Coordinates of N, CA and C in Angstrom, one line a residue:
X1 N 135.7 165.7 57.9 CA 135.2 165.7 56.5 C 136.3 165.2 55.6
X2 N 135.9 164.2 54.8 CA 136.9 163.6 53.9 C 137.1 164.5 52.7
X3 N 138.1 164.1 51.8 CA 138.4 165.0 50.7 C 137.3 165.1 49.7
X4 N 136.6 164.0 49.4 CA 135.4 164.1 48.5 C 134.3 165.0 48.9
X5 N 134.1 165.0 50.3 CA 133.1 165.9 50.8 C 133.5 167.4 50.7
X6 N 134.8 167.6 50.9 CA 135.3 169.0 50.8 C 135.2 169.5 49.3
X7 N 135.6 168.6 48.4 CA 135.5 169.0 47.0 C 134.1 169.2 46.6
X8 N 133.2 168.4 47.0 CA 131.7 168.6 46.7 C 131.2 169.9 47.3
X9 N 131.6 170.2 48.5 CA 131.2 171.4 49.2 C 131.6 172.6 48.4
X10 N 132.9 172.6 48.0 CA 133.5 173.8 47.3 C 132.9 173.9 45.9
X11 N 132.7 172.8 45.2 CA 132.0 172.9 43.9 C 130.6 173.4 44.0
X12 N 129.9 173.0 45.0 CA 128.5 173.5 45.2 C 128.5 175.0 45.5
X13 N 129.5 175.4 46.3 CA 129.6 176.8 46.7 C 129.9 177.7 45.4
X14 N 130.9 177.2 44.6 CA 131.2 177.9 43.4 C 130.1 178.0 42.4
X15 N 129.3 176.9 42.3 CA 128.2 176.9 41.4 C 127.2 177.9 41.8
X16 N 126.9 178.0 43.1 CA 125.9 178.9 43.7 C 126.4 180.4 43.5
X17 N 127.7 180.6 43.7 CA 128.2 182.0 43.6 C 128.3 182.4 42.1
X18 N 128.6 181.5 41.2 CA 128.6 181.9 39.8 C 127.1 182.3 39.3
X19 N 126.1 181.5 39.8 CA 124.8 181.9 39.5 C 124.4 183.2 40.1
X20 N 124.8 183.5 41.3 CA 124.5 184.8 41.9 C 125.2 185.9 41.1
X21 N 126.4 185.7 40.7 CA 127.1 186.7 40.0 C 126.4 187.0 38.6
X22 N 125.9 186.0 38.0 CA 125.2 186.1 36.8 C 123.9 187.0 37.0
X23 N 123.2 186.7 38.1 CA 122.0 187.4 38.4 C 122.3 188.9 38.7
X24 N 123.4 189.1 39.4 CA 123.8 190.5 39.7 C 124.0 191.3 38.4
X25 N 124.7 190.6 37.4 CA 124.9 191.2 36.1 C 123.6 191.6 35.4
X26 N 122.6 190.7 35.5 CA 121.3 190.9 34.9 C 120.6 192.1 35.6
X27 N 120.7 192.2 36.9 CA 120.1 193.3 37.7 C 120.8 194.6 37.3
X28 N 122.1 194.6 37.2 CA 122.8 195.8 36.9 C 122.4 196.3 35.5
X29 N 122.2 195.4 34.5 CA 121.8 195.9 33.2 C 120.4 196.5 33.2
X30 N 119.5 195.9 34.0 CA 118.2 196.5 34.2 C 118.2 197.9 34.8
X31 N 119.0 198.0 35.8 CA 119.2 199.3 36.5 C 119.8 200.3 35.5
X32 N 120.8 199.9 34.8 CA 121.4 200.9 33.8 C 120.4 201.3 32.8
X33 N 119.5 200.4 32.3 CA 118.5 200.8 31.3 C 117.5 201.7 31.9
X34 N 117.1 201.5 33.2 CA 116.2 202.5 33.9 C 116.8 203.8 34.1
X35 N 118.1 203.9 34.4 CA 118.8 205.1 34.6 C 118.8 205.9 33.2
X36 N 119.1 205.2 32.2 CA 119.1 205.8 30.8 C 117.7 206.4 30.5
X37 N 116.7 205.6 30.8 CA 115.3 206.0 30.4 C 114.9 207.3 31.2
X38 N 115.2 207.3 32.5 CA 114.9 208.5 33.3 C 115.7 209.7 32.9
X39 N 117.0 209.5 32.6 CA 117.9 210.5 32.2 C 117.3 211.2 30.9
X40 N 116.9 210.3 29.9 CA 116.3 210.8 28.7 C 115.0 211.6 28.9
X41 N 114.2 211.0 29.8 CA 112.9 211.7 30.1 C 113.1 213.1 30.7
X42 N 114.1 213.2 31.6 CA 114.4 214.5 32.2 C 115.0 215.4 31.2
X43 N 115.8 214.9 30.4 CA 116.4 215.8 29.3 C 115.3 216.3 28.4
X44 N 114.4 215.4 28.0 CA 113.3 215.8 27.1 C 112.4 216.8 27.8
X45 N 112.3 216.7 29.1 CA 111.4 217.7 29.9 C 112.1 219.0 30.1
X46 N 113.4 219.1 29.6 CA 114.1 220.4 29.8 C 114.8 220.6 31.1
X47 N 115.0 219.5 31.8 CA 115.7 219.6 33.1 C 117.2 219.5 32.8
X48 N 118.0 220.4 33.4 CA 119.4 220.4 33.3 C 119.9 219.4 34.3
X49 N 120.2 218.2 33.8 CA 120.5 217.1 34.6 C 121.8 217.3 35.4
X50 N 122.8 217.9 34.7 CA 124.1 218.1 35.3 C 124.0 219.0 36.5
X51 N 123.2 220.1 36.4 CA 123.0 221.1 37.5 C 122.3 220.4 38.6
X52 N 121.3 219.6 38.3 CA 120.5 218.9 39.4 C 121.5 217.9 40.2
X53 N 122.3 217.2 39.4 CA 123.2 216.3 40.1 C 124.2 217.0 40.9
X54 N 124.7 218.2 40.4 CA 125.7 219.0 41.2 C 125.0 219.4 42.5
X55 N 123.8 219.9 42.5 CA 123.1 220.3 43.7 C 122.9 219.1 44.6
X56 N 122.5 218.0 44.1 CA 122.3 216.8 45.0 C 123.6 216.3 45.6
X57 N 124.7 216.4 44.8 CA 125.9 215.9 45.3 C 126.5 216.9 46.4
X58 N 126.3 218.2 46.2 CA 126.7 219.2 47.2 C 126.0 219.0 48.5
X59 N 124.7 218.7 48.4 CA 123.9 218.5 49.6 C 124.3 217.2 50.3
X60 N 124.6 216.1 49.5 CA 125.0 214.9 50.1 C 126.4 215.0 50.7
X61 N 127.3 215.8 50.1 CA 128.6 216.0 50.6 C 128.6 216.8 51.9
X62 N 127.7 217.8 52.0 CA 127.6 218.6 53.2 C 127.0 217.7 54.3
X63 N 126.1 216.9 54.0 CA 125.5 216.0 55.0 C 126.6 215.0 55.5
X64 N 127.3 214.5 54.6 CA 128.4 213.5 54.9 C 129.5 214.2 55.8
X65 N 129.8 215.4 55.5 CA 130.9 216.1 56.2 C 130.4 216.4 57.6
X66 N 129.1 216.7 57.8 CA 128.5 217.0 59.1 C 128.5 215.7 59.9
X67 N 128.2 214.5 59.3 CA 128.2 213.3 60.1 C 129.6 212.7 60.4
X68 N 130.6 213.0 59.5 CA 131.9 212.5 59.7 C 132.9 213.5 60.2
X69 N 132.5 214.7 60.4 CA 133.4 215.7 60.9 C 134.2 216.4 59.8
X70 N 133.8 216.2 58.5 CA 134.5 216.9 57.4 C 135.9 216.4 57.1
X71 N 136.1 215.1 57.0 CA 137.5 214.6 56.7 C 137.9 215.1 55.3
X72 N 139.2 215.3 55.2 CA 139.8 215.8 53.9 C 139.7 214.8 52.8
X73 N 139.5 213.5 53.0 CA 139.6 212.5 52.0 C 138.2 212.5 51.2
X74 N 137.2 213.1 51.7 CA 135.9 213.0 51.1 C 135.8 213.7 49.7
X75 N 136.3 214.9 49.5 CA 136.1 215.5 48.2 C 136.6 214.7 47.1
X76 N 137.7 214.0 47.2 CA 138.3 213.2 46.1 C 137.3 212.1 45.8
X77 N 136.8 211.5 46.8 CA 135.9 210.3 46.6 C 134.6 210.8 45.9
X78 N 134.1 212.0 46.3 CA 132.9 212.5 45.7 C 133.2 212.9 44.2
X79 N 134.4 213.4 44.0 CA 134.8 213.8 42.6 C 134.8 212.5 41.7
X80 N 135.3 211.4 42.2 CA 135.3 210.2 41.4 C 133.8 209.8 41.1
X81 N 133.0 209.9 42.1 CA 131.6 209.5 42.0 C 130.9 210.4 40.9
X82 N 131.2 211.7 40.9 CA 130.7 212.6 39.9 C 131.1 212.3 38.5
X83 N 132.4 211.9 38.4 CA 132.9 211.5 37.1 C 132.1 210.3 36.6
X84 N 131.7 209.3 37.5 CA 130.9 208.2 37.0 C 129.5 208.6 36.6
X85 N 128.9 209.6 37.3 CA 127.6 210.1 36.9 C 127.7 210.8 35.5
X86 N 128.8 211.6 35.3 CA 129.0 212.2 34.0 C 129.1 211.2 32.9
X87 N 129.8 210.1 33.1 CA 129.9 209.1 32.1 C 128.6 208.4 31.8
X88 N 127.8 208.2 32.9 CA 126.5 207.6 32.7 C 125.6 208.5 31.9
X89 N 125.6 209.8 32.1 CA 124.8 210.7 31.3 C 125.3 210.7 29.9
X90 N 126.6 210.7 29.7 CA 127.1 210.7 28.3 C 126.7 209.4 27.6
X91 N 126.8 208.3 28.3 CA 126.4 207.0 27.8 C 124.9 207.0 27.4
X92 N 124.1 207.5 28.3 CA 122.6 207.5 28.0 C 122.3 208.3 26.8
X93 N 123.0 209.4 26.6 CA 122.8 210.2 25.4 C 123.1 209.5 24.1
X94 N 124.1 208.7 24.2 CA 124.6 207.9 23.0 C 123.5 206.9 22.6
X95 N 122.8 206.3 23.6 CA 121.9 205.3 23.4 C 120.5 205.7 23.0
X96 N 120.2 207.0 23.1 CA 118.9 207.5 22.7 C 119.0 208.6 21.7

């Protein structure tokens, strides 16, 4: 493959990847809007979202520990995930 072919190949790959990244950003914004909508609907229905998330996370953590033998690194990872959920809930409350 000569140099011009290599350059063309890499330019084409970059163009494709940039378009895919743009599409992922669009999908993420749609998913975020849906999360906010459902969070608001649950709040309006009187559901304690934080309590429900804690129950779901505890169940997921127990299932994960059973399948992985309960490694010590998992709780910290789950804590980080919970912090992201908390910030998503806070963010959705700001927008509605």
